Each structure stands twice: as structure tokens, then as C-alpha cells.
């Protein structure tokens, strides 16, 4: 698989990454053996950019990724995140304080069983801690060799600028897909002006654009998508119609809907890297093939007509208060 470069400091990654969250949390039943086999298959296919976070399974996902890459650290570009704190009593806070950042990176390195991570994101911006303080602490880890590059996730343009003034930000990770085009108005122009790469999570609309299910009732009780705002009532019906449009266009192209949706994200620019998540080798292999799919200008125009910004019905999260800070 070809590579792409994130940021002005030259972080080279595979042009698709692998989102590992669902292997441990929130997307229904898990299977560790298949998940590890999926990571190994990703490396075989040249997908070496692995994405996890300390909050996924409350540390379990980092531990799983660590087991999967044992003895293969040099083959992997490893990204993880901090800042979402979950407690045993169910409370959740966002913490970007320097003291917590120092605690979080050491805990992640232990769980991953590595000496450093290639890309370390602040998962959500802490409204109570100036971004300059958070990034200042992250810069300490760069100098110490624990972190190679710094990233932000779901940050707003002003925060991105302030953070980048303290230390170069290599990547901004946010949701971007045919049905989530929010970054295009302000965030994308900002990161491109500053020379920051864009990592697109949920490029398949949480599996919806891939045609993985036609009703939320098909999802297991422990799958958080059952209660996703875009999966409810009239929102679901509107979004189902959009997903059907992807299926129609994919049939014309003789590819899967997932491949079409991924090819669209890949077409957005060489500074954009999608990280579709999967916990099965079958879907991984299908997703990887999207890198070989070329879309004509006419096909891209048809997709833009079918999915203009704001076409999807419903918010991206039940609570949007921490998005775009």
C-alpha cells in the first residue's frame, strides 16, 4: 500500500490506517484472536498505521494492540490518545492538565508495551485547561522521546492555531465521511494553512454507509450505535436513503459501498488518511482494496450531489458539547 505524509515534520503513514476501537469496546461482541489476526493481516497488506486510545475498553484496547505488535514495533506507526477519563462509578471527565498528561502517557506506554508512540493525540479538548498548557506538557514527551508527534482530535480552528503556536501539530483527527462533512467549512482550511495532516475516523459512517445493517434493531444491545442520534426514527429513515444511494452508485462501479465511501475520502487529498475500523479480516481486506479504486470527476460530482454538507440527519453524538472546542 502507498504511503502519505502527515504534517510538516514528515510523519509517513500508510494511506489507510486501521481503527482498533471496535476490537475492545462499544461495537458489540469482541473476539481477541480474530482481532489480533486482523492487525497481523493489516501489516501484511501494508496497513501499518494503527489507531487506539486509552479509553477504548478502559485500557483493554491498548493492551490488545500491544500484544498484537509484540516483536514487530518497527513495522508499525502507532497512534493513541488521552484525555477522556472514565471512572469505575461511570463518571466521565475530560482532562488535559499537565499532571494528568504525564500520568496518561506512561500508562499508555505500559499497556502498549512500547518505549514510545509515533502520534499522541489529545482525544478531546479540555475546556478548563488552556491548550497551551496541555501542548506544553506534550512537548516535554517529544523532547524525552516518549512521543514522536503530537495530534489533536475534534478540536476547533482557534484551538488548533493556539496549539500549533506552542509546538507543531502533526495531525488533526476528526470524523469525516460522505455523511459527515462538518470539517470542510472551517477545520480543513485551517489545518491545510498550517501544514497539519487530517486523519478521518469513521469514514464509513460507523458501518452505516457500508450497508452493514439496515435497522438499528440488527445491532446487539451492547452496541452503542443502537442509540446513536442518526439511527433514530425519522433520522434513520433519511440516512437509510442516503446509504441506499451509496449502494446504487457502488453497484454501477462494481465495488462494495464501503470501498466507494473510502475511495471518496482518499480522493480528498494526499494530506488525508482515513482509518476505517474493523475487527474482522474479511472487512479489512475489502477496505484495503479501496486504495486501488479510482473515481472519475463525474463520479465524484455525483457523490457530492447525493451527499452535500448537512445531508445527514441527526447529530454525530448525543452530546456534542466537547466537539469543536
mmCIF file of C-alpha atoms in Angstrom:
data_model
loop_
_atom_site.group_PDB
_atom_site.id
_atom_site.type_symbol
_atom_site.label_atom_id
_atom_site.label_comp_id
_atom_site.label_asym_id
_atom_site.label_seq_id
_atom_site.Cartn_x
_atom_site.Cartn_y
_atom_site.Cartn_z
ATOM 1 C CA UNK A 1 0.000 0.000 0.000
ATOM 2 C CA UNK A 2 1.183 3.505 -0.812
ATOM 3 C CA UNK A 3 2.090 5.963 1.926
ATOM 4 C CA UNK A 4 1.064 9.511 2.736
ATOM 5 C CA UNK A 5 2.733 12.192 4.844
ATOM 6 C CA UNK A 6 1.029 13.821 7.804
ATOM 7 C CA UNK A 7 2.151 17.252 8.890
ATOM 8 C CA UNK A 8 5.155 19.406 8.135
ATOM 9 C CA UNK A 9 7.549 17.259 10.170
ATOM 10 C CA UNK A 10 7.291 14.334 7.791
ATOM 11 C CA UNK A 11 5.352 11.584 9.592
ATOM 12 C CA UNK A 12 4.954 8.910 6.934
ATOM 13 C CA UNK A 13 1.990 6.550 7.306
ATOM 14 C CA UNK A 14 0.147 4.046 5.151
ATOM 15 C CA UNK A 15 -2.543 5.788 3.110
ATOM 16 C CA UNK A 16 -5.155 3.858 5.087
ATOM 17 C CA UNK A 17 -4.896 3.198 8.782
ATOM 18 C CA UNK A 18 -6.728 0.730 10.989
ATOM 19 C CA UNK A 19 -9.051 1.931 13.734
ATOM 20 C CA UNK A 20 -8.844 -0.631 16.535
ATOM 21 C CA UNK A 21 -11.558 0.649 18.904
ATOM 22 C CA UNK A 22 -14.253 -1.867 17.979
ATOM 23 C CA UNK A 23 -11.935 -4.742 18.823
ATOM 24 C CA UNK A 24 -12.450 -3.954 22.506
ATOM 25 C CA UNK A 25 -15.367 -1.605 23.020
ATOM 26 C CA UNK A 26 -18.780 -0.251 22.063
ATOM 27 C CA UNK A 27 -19.439 -2.177 18.837
ATOM 28 C CA UNK A 28 -20.895 -5.395 20.200
ATOM 29 C CA UNK A 29 -19.208 -8.764 20.804
ATOM 30 C CA UNK A 30 -15.423 -8.951 20.614
ATOM 31 C CA UNK A 31 -13.045 -11.739 19.678
ATOM 32 C CA UNK A 32 -9.434 -11.176 20.675
ATOM 33 C CA UNK A 33 -7.979 -13.904 18.473
ATOM 34 C CA UNK A 34 -9.709 -12.568 15.358
ATOM 35 C CA UNK A 35 -8.801 -9.001 16.291
ATOM 36 C CA UNK A 36 -5.114 -9.828 16.605
ATOM 37 C CA UNK A 37 -5.288 -11.785 13.350
ATOM 38 C CA UNK A 38 -6.849 -8.698 11.748
ATOM 39 C CA UNK A 39 -3.983 -6.495 12.922
ATOM 40 C CA UNK A 40 -1.463 -9.019 11.606
ATOM 41 C CA UNK A 41 -3.280 -9.162 8.266
ATOM 42 C CA UNK A 42 -3.264 -5.367 8.126
ATOM 43 C CA UNK A 43 0.522 -5.372 8.447
ATOM 44 C CA UNK A 44 0.750 -7.966 5.667
ATOM 45 C CA UNK A 45 -1.305 -5.681 3.429
ATOM 46 C CA UNK A 46 0.892 -2.687 4.210
ATOM 47 C CA UNK A 47 -1.599 -1.024 6.557
ATOM 48 C CA UNK A 48 0.838 -0.091 9.297
ATOM 49 C CA UNK A 49 -0.891 2.947 10.847
ATOM 50 C CA UNK A 50 -2.723 1.641 13.930
ATOM 51 C CA UNK A 51 -5.088 3.836 15.952
ATOM 52 C CA UNK A 52 -6.172 3.205 19.540
ATOM 53 C CA UNK A 53 -6.875 5.213 22.727
ATOM 54 C CA UNK A 54 -6.575 4.723 26.452
ATOM 55 C CA UNK A 55 -10.342 4.977 26.895
ATOM 56 C CA UNK A 56 -11.199 2.172 24.454
ATOM 57 C CA UNK A 57 -12.192 -0.636 26.785
ATOM 58 C CA UNK A 58 -10.608 1.436 29.574
ATOM 59 C CA UNK A 59 -7.126 0.339 28.573
ATOM 60 C CA UNK A 60 -8.038 -3.064 27.140
ATOM 61 C CA UNK A 61 -7.630 -1.949 23.523
ATOM 62 C CA UNK A 62 -4.123 -0.624 24.077
ATOM 63 C CA UNK A 63 -3.215 -3.909 25.749
ATOM 64 C CA UNK A 64 -4.629 -5.873 22.813
ATOM 65 C CA UNK A 65 -2.724 -3.763 20.278
ATOM 66 C CA UNK A 66 0.404 -4.185 22.370
ATOM 67 C CA UNK A 67 0.073 -7.959 22.243
ATOM 68 C CA UNK A 68 -0.572 -7.881 18.505
ATOM 69 C CA UNK A 69 2.562 -5.862 17.696
ATOM 70 C CA UNK A 70 4.897 -7.601 20.139
ATOM 71 C CA UNK A 71 8.210 -8.128 18.361
ATOM 72 C CA UNK A 72 7.032 -6.039 15.385
ATOM 73 C CA UNK A 73 7.321 -2.483 16.719
ATOM 74 C CA UNK A 74 9.447 -1.322 13.798
ATOM 75 C CA UNK A 75 6.687 -2.290 11.343
ATOM 76 C CA UNK A 76 4.075 -0.067 12.969
ATOM 77 C CA UNK A 77 3.197 3.622 13.115
ATOM 78 C CA UNK A 78 1.375 3.677 16.430
ATOM 79 C CA UNK A 79 -1.168 6.305 17.449
ATOM 80 C CA UNK A 80 -3.034 6.551 20.736
ATOM 81 C CA UNK A 81 -4.973 9.214 22.613
ATOM 82 C CA UNK A 82 -5.549 10.592 26.098
ATOM 83 C CA UNK A 83 -7.917 12.991 27.810
ATOM 84 C CA UNK A 84 -11.195 11.084 28.169
ATOM 85 C CA UNK A 85 -11.209 9.844 31.754
ATOM 86 C CA UNK A 86 -13.718 7.211 32.795
ATOM 87 C CA UNK A 87 -14.188 6.173 36.390
ATOM 88 C CA UNK A 88 -15.482 2.967 37.960
ATOM 89 C CA UNK A 89 -18.664 4.726 39.104
ATOM 90 C CA UNK A 90 -19.487 5.674 35.496
ATOM 91 C CA UNK A 91 -18.385 9.300 35.671
ATOM 92 C CA UNK A 92 -16.538 10.758 32.716
ATOM 93 C CA UNK A 93 -14.386 13.872 32.561
ATOM 94 C CA UNK A 94 -12.081 15.460 30.011
ATOM 95 C CA UNK A 95 -8.673 16.195 31.482
ATOM 96 C CA UNK A 96 -5.879 17.975 29.674
ATOM 97 C CA UNK A 97 -3.995 19.132 32.757
ATOM 98 C CA UNK A 98 -0.209 18.699 32.561
ATOM 99 C CA UNK A 99 -0.140 16.421 35.601
ATOM 100 C CA UNK A 100 -2.698 14.076 34.082
ATOM 101 C CA UNK A 101 -0.992 14.137 30.683
ATOM 102 C CA UNK A 102 2.224 12.910 32.321
ATOM 103 C CA UNK A 103 0.331 10.149 34.068
ATOM 104 C CA UNK A 104 -1.572 9.155 30.934
ATOM 105 C CA UNK A 105 1.398 8.744 28.592
ATOM 106 C CA UNK A 106 3.273 6.483 30.999
ATOM 107 C CA UNK A 107 0.165 4.343 31.495
ATOM 108 C CA UNK A 108 -0.338 4.022 27.735
ATOM 109 C CA UNK A 109 3.284 3.046 27.149
ATOM 110 C CA UNK A 110 2.966 0.325 29.802
ATOM 111 C CA UNK A 111 -0.223 -1.085 28.299
ATOM 112 C CA UNK A 112 1.154 -0.986 24.763
ATOM 113 C CA UNK A 113 4.483 -2.389 25.996
ATOM 114 C CA UNK A 114 6.470 0.088 23.900
ATOM 115 C CA UNK A 115 9.025 2.809 24.603
ATOM 116 C CA UNK A 116 7.321 5.480 22.520
ATOM 117 C CA UNK A 117 4.262 6.226 20.400
ATOM 118 C CA UNK A 118 4.549 7.790 16.970
ATOM 119 C CA UNK A 119 1.480 10.020 17.319
ATOM 120 C CA UNK A 120 -0.151 11.069 20.595
ATOM 121 C CA UNK A 121 -3.492 12.873 20.392
ATOM 122 C CA UNK A 122 -5.465 14.871 22.882
ATOM 123 C CA UNK A 123 -8.734 12.958 22.416
ATOM 124 C CA UNK A 124 -10.986 15.872 23.347
ATOM 125 C CA UNK A 125 -10.137 19.449 24.282
ATOM 126 C CA UNK A 126 -10.383 20.242 27.988
ATOM 127 C CA UNK A 127 -12.388 23.451 28.373
ATOM 128 C CA UNK A 128 -10.848 24.066 31.815
ATOM 129 C CA UNK A 129 -7.177 23.791 30.829
ATOM 130 C CA UNK A 130 -5.602 26.235 28.353
ATOM 131 C CA UNK A 131 -4.477 24.330 25.283
ATOM 132 C CA UNK A 132 -1.062 25.959 25.636
ATOM 133 C CA UNK A 133 -0.532 24.145 28.936
ATOM 134 C CA UNK A 134 -1.595 20.789 27.518
ATOM 135 C CA UNK A 135 0.604 21.077 24.431
ATOM 136 C CA UNK A 136 3.474 22.338 26.550
ATOM 137 C CA UNK A 137 3.331 19.107 28.546
ATOM 138 C CA UNK A 138 3.112 17.063 25.339
ATOM 139 C CA UNK A 139 6.201 18.837 24.023
ATOM 140 C CA UNK A 140 8.091 17.551 27.072
ATOM 141 C CA UNK A 141 7.376 13.991 25.927
ATOM 142 C CA UNK A 142 8.663 14.767 22.436
ATOM 143 C CA UNK A 143 11.928 16.000 23.911
ATOM 144 C CA UNK A 144 12.049 12.931 26.179
ATOM 145 C CA UNK A 145 11.499 10.561 23.252
ATOM 146 C CA UNK A 146 8.224 9.128 24.554
ATOM 147 C CA UNK A 147 6.206 10.756 21.750
ATOM 148 C CA UNK A 148 7.357 11.428 18.197
ATOM 149 C CA UNK A 149 4.473 13.627 17.036
ATOM 150 C CA UNK A 150 1.549 15.484 18.627
ATOM 151 C CA UNK A 151 -2.057 15.422 17.437
ATOM 152 C CA UNK A 152 -5.473 16.806 18.362
ATOM 153 C CA UNK A 153 -8.894 15.234 17.927
ATOM 154 C CA UNK A 154 -12.165 17.092 17.276
ATOM 155 C CA UNK A 155 -10.588 20.481 18.051
ATOM 156 C CA UNK A 156 -11.877 23.746 16.631
ATOM 157 C CA UNK A 157 -9.898 26.126 14.382
ATOM 158 C CA UNK A 158 -8.896 28.609 17.090
ATOM 159 C CA UNK A 159 -7.681 25.846 19.416
ATOM 160 C CA UNK A 160 -5.702 24.283 16.572
ATOM 161 C CA UNK A 161 -3.961 27.593 15.894
ATOM 162 C CA UNK A 162 -3.100 28.177 19.548
ATOM 163 C CA UNK A 163 -1.803 24.640 19.963
ATOM 164 C CA UNK A 164 0.309 24.809 16.802
ATOM 165 C CA UNK A 165 1.932 28.031 18.048
ATOM 166 C CA UNK A 166 3.323 26.129 21.060
ATOM 167 C CA UNK A 167 4.569 23.033 19.224
ATOM 168 C CA UNK A 168 3.972 21.742 15.688
ATOM 169 C CA UNK A 169 0.759 19.725 15.468
ATOM 170 C CA UNK A 170 1.205 16.831 13.054
ATOM 171 C CA UNK A 171 -2.379 15.636 12.658
ATOM 172 C CA UNK A 172 -5.945 16.614 13.420
ATOM 173 C CA UNK A 173 -8.270 13.638 13.772
ATOM 174 C CA UNK A 174 -11.979 14.169 13.273
ATOM 175 C CA UNK A 175 -14.932 12.333 11.822
ATOM 176 C CA UNK A 176 -15.126 12.814 8.055
ATOM 177 C CA UNK A 177 -17.114 10.841 5.535
ATOM 178 C CA UNK A 178 -19.794 11.291 2.912
ATOM 179 C CA UNK A 179 -22.374 11.721 5.661
ATOM 180 C CA UNK A 180 -20.186 13.811 7.974
ATOM 181 C CA UNK A 181 -18.750 16.737 6.055
ATOM 182 C CA UNK A 182 -18.551 19.117 9.015
ATOM 183 C CA UNK A 183 -14.746 19.681 8.854
ATOM 184 C CA UNK A 184 -14.877 21.118 5.352
ATOM 185 C CA UNK A 185 -16.100 24.610 6.253
ATOM 186 C CA UNK A 186 -13.501 25.756 8.807
ATOM 187 C CA UNK A 187 -11.321 22.961 10.205
ATOM 188 C CA UNK A 188 -9.917 21.652 6.933
ATOM 189 C CA UNK A 189 -8.862 25.082 5.631
ATOM 190 C CA UNK A 190 -7.176 25.755 8.981
ATOM 191 C CA UNK A 191 -5.099 22.586 9.073
ATOM 192 C CA UNK A 192 -4.112 22.984 5.423
ATOM 193 C CA UNK A 193 -2.987 26.554 6.043
ATOM 194 C CA UNK A 194 -0.829 25.343 8.945
ATOM 195 C CA UNK A 195 0.541 22.246 7.234
ATOM 196 C CA UNK A 196 -1.260 19.769 9.508
ATOM 197 C CA UNK A 197 -2.445 16.403 8.212
ATOM 198 C CA UNK A 198 -6.038 15.213 8.549
ATOM 199 C CA UNK A 199 -6.916 11.753 9.899
ATOM 200 C CA UNK A 200 -10.510 10.797 9.131
ATOM 201 C CA UNK A 201 -12.163 8.464 11.608
ATOM 202 C CA UNK A 202 -15.480 6.721 10.901
ATOM 203 C CA UNK A 203 -15.012 7.165 7.135
ATOM 204 C CA UNK A 204 -17.728 4.519 6.637
ATOM 205 C CA UNK A 205 -20.278 6.312 8.804
ATOM 206 C CA UNK A 206 -19.889 3.787 11.644
ATOM 207 C CA UNK A 207 -20.609 0.978 9.204
ATOM 208 C CA UNK A 208 -23.839 2.551 8.011
ATOM 209 C CA UNK A 209 -22.517 3.623 4.613
ATOM 210 C CA UNK A 210 -21.047 0.159 4.144
ATOM 211 C CA UNK A 211 -24.519 -1.398 4.306
ATOM 212 C CA UNK A 212 -23.563 -3.438 7.366
ATOM 213 C CA UNK A 213 -27.098 -3.150 8.758
ATOM 214 C CA UNK A 214 -30.477 -1.824 7.611
ATOM 215 C CA UNK A 215 -32.040 -1.281 11.037
ATOM 216 C CA UNK A 216 -30.655 -0.449 14.499
ATOM 217 C CA UNK A 217 -32.565 -3.490 15.733
ATOM 218 C CA UNK A 218 -29.984 -5.638 13.947
ATOM 219 C CA UNK A 219 -27.318 -4.418 16.366
ATOM 220 C CA UNK A 220 -26.674 -6.108 19.697
ATOM 221 C CA UNK A 221 -27.842 -4.488 22.913
ATOM 222 C CA UNK A 222 -24.273 -3.523 23.876
ATOM 223 C CA UNK A 223 -23.594 -1.751 20.559
ATOM 224 C CA UNK A 224 -23.717 1.987 21.237
ATOM 225 C CA UNK A 225 -24.903 2.693 17.678
ATOM 226 C CA UNK A 226 -28.380 1.443 18.648
ATOM 227 C CA UNK A 227 -28.849 4.744 20.466
ATOM 228 C CA UNK A 228 -26.927 6.966 18.082
ATOM 229 C CA UNK A 229 -28.915 10.113 17.113
ATOM 230 C CA UNK A 230 -28.562 9.284 13.427
ATOM 231 C CA UNK A 231 -30.068 5.854 13.981
ATOM 232 C CA UNK A 232 -33.334 7.050 15.496
ATOM 233 C CA UNK A 233 -36.776 7.443 13.925
ATOM 234 C CA UNK A 234 -37.010 9.920 11.074
ATOM 235 C CA UNK A 235 -33.259 10.462 11.180
ATOM 236 C CA UNK A 236 -32.712 6.797 10.452
ATOM 237 C CA UNK A 237 -35.091 6.834 7.502
ATOM 238 C CA UNK A 238 -33.402 9.874 5.970
ATOM 239 C CA UNK A 239 -29.953 8.362 6.450
ATOM 240 C CA UNK A 240 -31.060 4.976 5.136
ATOM 241 C CA UNK A 241 -31.996 6.671 1.889
ATOM 242 C CA UNK A 242 -28.532 8.200 1.690
ATOM 243 C CA UNK A 243 -26.919 4.814 2.354
ATOM 244 C CA UNK A 244 -29.031 3.285 -0.416
ATOM 245 C CA UNK A 245 -27.661 5.900 -2.786
ATOM 246 C CA UNK A 246 -24.125 4.736 -1.951
ATOM 247 C CA UNK A 247 -25.176 1.164 -2.678
ATOM 248 C CA UNK A 248 -26.613 2.159 -6.061
ATOM 249 C CA UNK A 249 -23.502 4.066 -7.098
ATOM 250 C CA UNK A 250 -21.256 1.262 -5.842
ATOM 251 C CA UNK A 251 -23.181 -1.274 -7.926
ATOM 252 C CA UNK A 252 -22.587 0.861 -11.002
ATOM 253 C CA UNK A 253 -18.878 0.992 -10.131
ATOM 254 C CA UNK A 254 -18.740 -2.771 -9.449
ATOM 255 C CA UNK A 255 -17.346 -2.251 -5.956
ATOM 256 C CA UNK A 256 -18.698 -2.507 -2.428
ATOM 257 C CA UNK A 257 -20.378 0.504 -0.775
ATOM 258 C CA UNK A 258 -17.544 0.581 1.776
ATOM 259 C CA UNK A 259 -14.948 0.763 -0.981
ATOM 260 C CA UNK A 260 -16.790 3.616 -2.660
ATOM 261 C CA UNK A 261 -17.103 5.570 0.583
ATOM 262 C CA UNK A 262 -13.414 5.043 1.384
ATOM 263 C CA UNK A 263 -12.305 5.953 -2.125
ATOM 264 C CA UNK A 264 -14.180 9.246 -1.730
ATOM 265 C CA UNK A 265 -12.247 10.081 1.465
ATOM 266 C CA UNK A 266 -8.961 9.039 -0.146
ATOM 267 C CA UNK A 267 -9.722 11.368 -3.053
ATOM 268 C CA UNK A 268 -9.897 14.405 -0.768
ATOM 269 C CA UNK A 269 -6.121 14.938 -0.869
ATOM 270 C CA UNK A 270 -2.761 13.389 -0.108
ATOM 271 C CA UNK A 271 -2.821 15.033 3.320
ATOM 272 C CA UNK A 272 -5.912 12.991 4.299
ATOM 273 C CA UNK A 273 -5.670 9.491 5.792
ATOM 274 C CA UNK A 274 -8.824 7.502 6.624
ATOM 275 C CA UNK A 275 -8.700 4.991 9.466
ATOM 276 C CA UNK A 276 -11.668 2.655 8.931
ATOM 277 C CA UNK A 277 -12.273 0.471 11.931
ATOM 278 C CA UNK A 278 -12.920 -3.229 11.757
ATOM 279 C CA UNK A 279 -12.355 -6.316 13.882
ATOM 280 C CA UNK A 280 -12.571 -8.845 11.051
ATOM 281 C CA UNK A 281 -10.062 -9.780 8.355
ATOM 282 C CA UNK A 282 -12.780 -10.052 5.713
ATOM 283 C CA UNK A 283 -13.821 -6.413 6.036
ATOM 284 C CA UNK A 284 -10.202 -5.293 6.376
ATOM 285 C CA UNK A 285 -9.330 -6.867 3.039
ATOM 286 C CA UNK A 286 -12.353 -5.266 1.374
ATOM 287 C CA UNK A 287 -11.416 -1.870 2.803
ATOM 288 C CA UNK A 288 -7.789 -2.200 1.694
ATOM 289 C CA UNK A 289 -8.907 -2.726 -1.893
ATOM 290 C CA UNK A 290 -10.428 0.767 -1.888
ATOM 291 C CA UNK A 291 -6.911 2.152 -2.323
ATOM 292 C CA UNK A 292 -6.914 0.724 -5.839
ATOM 293 C CA UNK A 293 -10.257 2.298 -6.746
ATOM 294 C CA UNK A 294 -10.089 5.462 -8.798
ATOM 295 C CA UNK A 295 -13.082 7.769 -9.051
ATOM 296 C CA UNK A 296 -13.632 9.928 -12.114
ATOM 297 C CA UNK A 297 -14.541 13.592 -11.826
ATOM 298 C CA UNK A 298 -18.051 12.730 -12.961
ATOM 299 C CA UNK A 299 -18.384 10.083 -10.241
ATOM 300 C CA UNK A 300 -17.110 12.496 -7.606
ATOM 301 C CA UNK A 301 -19.622 15.087 -8.757
ATOM 302 C CA UNK A 302 -22.460 12.565 -8.439
ATOM 303 C CA UNK A 303 -21.354 11.700 -4.914
ATOM 304 C CA UNK A 304 -21.191 15.381 -3.976
ATOM 305 C CA UNK A 305 -24.684 15.892 -5.355
ATOM 306 C CA UNK A 306 -26.003 12.920 -3.373
ATOM 307 C CA UNK A 307 -24.204 13.935 -0.166
ATOM 308 C CA UNK A 308 -23.906 17.703 0.125
ATOM 309 C CA UNK A 309 -22.736 19.049 3.501
ATOM 310 C CA UNK A 310 -25.560 18.738 6.008
ATOM 311 C CA UNK A 311 -27.369 15.968 4.146
ATOM 312 C CA UNK A 312 -27.238 13.507 7.040
ATOM 313 C CA UNK A 313 -29.995 13.803 9.635
ATOM 314 C CA UNK A 314 -29.114 13.955 13.336
ATOM 315 C CA UNK A 315 -26.099 14.933 15.419
ATOM 316 C CA UNK A 316 -22.878 12.916 15.355
ATOM 317 C CA UNK A 317 -23.084 12.325 19.106
ATOM 318 C CA UNK A 318 -25.854 12.540 21.673
ATOM 319 C CA UNK A 319 -23.718 15.136 23.480
ATOM 320 C CA UNK A 320 -21.882 17.465 21.101
ATOM 321 C CA UNK A 321 -20.589 19.823 23.800
ATOM 322 C CA UNK A 322 -16.973 18.602 23.590
ATOM 323 C CA UNK A 323 -16.823 18.670 19.777
ATOM 324 C CA UNK A 324 -15.088 21.548 18.014
ATOM 325 C CA UNK A 325 -13.830 23.320 21.130
#
